[in-house]
C-alpha cells in the first residue's frame, strides 16, 4: 500500500516531459515545469509533524508570455570510474574546422558542483511572427552552496534550429586506448522534430555548452545531420519520443543497451560495445501507436546495473539475470520483451493485462512498490489511474521459462497521470518515494508497511 504524504497543486498544466529530480546542496529535490514556469519542490522533516514539502519558483530568463517549456532534465556532474576497462573520462570530442579533436576538463571543476539543469522549449521571435526552439542551461558554473536564485541566473541560452521534443543526459567514455586518468563528463542529448539526436557538451574552460559530433560516442543514435553525413542506418524515419539506456558487463565486455521509441510506434533496440563503439546487434518492433515509455529491468528482485539516471553509486551488473524491456504505447497494451540481450525484439512480447483499459498509457516506473523485496511495474494512464503489476514466479515453468505478470491493484487520481518518478526526496538514502505528476499537480506517495492481518493475494484480478 502507498500513503499520500502531500499534494502540491500547479497553476498551469505540465506535460509528460515536464519533471525531473534535481540535486541541490546535497539533497534531492523535484523540478516540475508548467507551461512557462518551473517549480522546485523540496522536503523538510518537522519534529513531530513528519515530512513537509514546499515549493519555490525556479526563475527563467524570459517573460511568461514569450516562451513555452517542452521538457526539462538535470544531472549532477560527477567523476566516474568503471573497473576493468578504460574508465569514463572527462574528455570529449570537439569540432574545429570540420575536424574532431580531444579536450579535457579538470577534476576540480566537478567536485562540489551543483546539478546542471537543461530546459528545452520554444520562444517567440522579436517580431512575434515566428517561434524558435531553445535550450537554457542553468547552474553549469555553480557550486553546491549556490542558492536556487543564483542557479537560475547562472545560465547559457542556445537557440535551436529545430523544435526540441525531450532532453536527457548520458555519461561519456572514449574508445579503447584513448584518454587518461579516468575523469568523467556528462552530455545533454536532445531529440528533436528534425528526427536527429543532438549532443551538447561543455567545450571551454568556462563550461559553455555547444553541439558536438555524436557519432564517436553514440553511433546507434546517429542520423543524417549537418554534423554527420555517414550515419548508422536505422529503420526509423520518425521523431524519437522516448529513450532508455543501460550498461552491463558480459564475459568481460562492457555493453551499452539503447532502446528508442518513436512517434510512429517503432521501437528500436541496439547493443553496442561500450569500448570499441561497434554495433553488436540491433532489432526493431512496431507498436500500435506512439511510444510513451521505456524501461530496462531485471525481475523479480531489485538488481543494480549501471544506469546513467541513477543518483546512487554507479555499478556494473554481471550477466546473472535476464534483462527485460518494458514498452508502453499510447495505443494498446503495455508489453514486456524478455531476455533482450539474447532475443532482442524478434519475439512475441508479453502484454500486461488490462493496461489498455484506461485511455492512453502516458508513463511507467519500476520499483518495489509494496516493500516485499520484489519489483513491481507501475503504469500511468491518461484515464487518471496508476496500475500496479507483479511478477509471478511459476512453480512449474514451461520450456521457454516465460515470465508472468498479473494485475495487482490500482490507484485513482483526479487528473491524467503524466509522469511517475522514483526518488529519495526525503534524503534518507532510500528511493522510497513515488512522485505521481498529474496534469495539474504533484502527488508524493510513500510505501506503507503491510498491516498485520491484511490480506494480500497474488491471484490475478481485474481493475475496476
Short mmCIF file of C-alpha atoms in Angstrom, two decimals, residues 4 6-10 14 18-19 30-33 39 41 53 413 419 425 434-445:
data_model
loop_
_atom_site.label_atom_id
_atom_site.label_comp_id
_atom_site.label_asym_id
_atom_site.label_seq_id
_atom_site.Cartn_x
_atom_site.Cartn_y
_atom_site.Cartn_z
CA UNK A 4 -0.27 10.03 0.14
CA UNK A 6 1.29 15.61 0.24
CA UNK A 7 -0.25 17.10 -2.88
CA UNK A 8 1.11 20.28 -4.47
CA UNK A 9 -1.13 21.99 -6.98
CA UNK A 10 0.21 23.55 -10.19
CA UNK A 14 2.53 20.29 -17.21
CA UNK A 18 7.99 18.33 -17.63
CA UNK A 19 9.60 16.94 -14.46
CA UNK A 30 11.97 17.80 -7.63
CA UNK A 31 11.59 20.15 -10.59
CA UNK A 32 8.28 20.41 -12.42
CA UNK A 33 7.63 22.68 -15.39
CA UNK A 39 8.77 24.97 -9.56
CA UNK A 41 9.89 21.21 -4.64
CA UNK A 53 7.06 19.67 1.14
CA UNK A 413 -6.23 10.32 -9.15
CA UNK A 419 4.87 11.01 -15.13
CA UNK A 425 13.35 13.30 -1.89
CA UNK A 434 6.83 7.62 -5.78
CA UNK A 435 6.15 11.03 -7.29
CA UNK A 436 2.96 10.96 -9.37
CA UNK A 437 2.74 14.05 -11.55
CA UNK A 438 -0.71 14.70 -12.90
CA UNK A 439 -1.70 17.41 -15.34
CA UNK A 440 -2.43 19.88 -12.53
CA UNK A 441 -0.42 18.75 -9.52
CA UNK A 442 2.29 16.63 -7.91
CA UNK A 443 1.44 13.78 -5.52
CA UNK A 444 4.09 12.42 -3.15
CA UNK A 445 3.44 8.79 -2.17
#
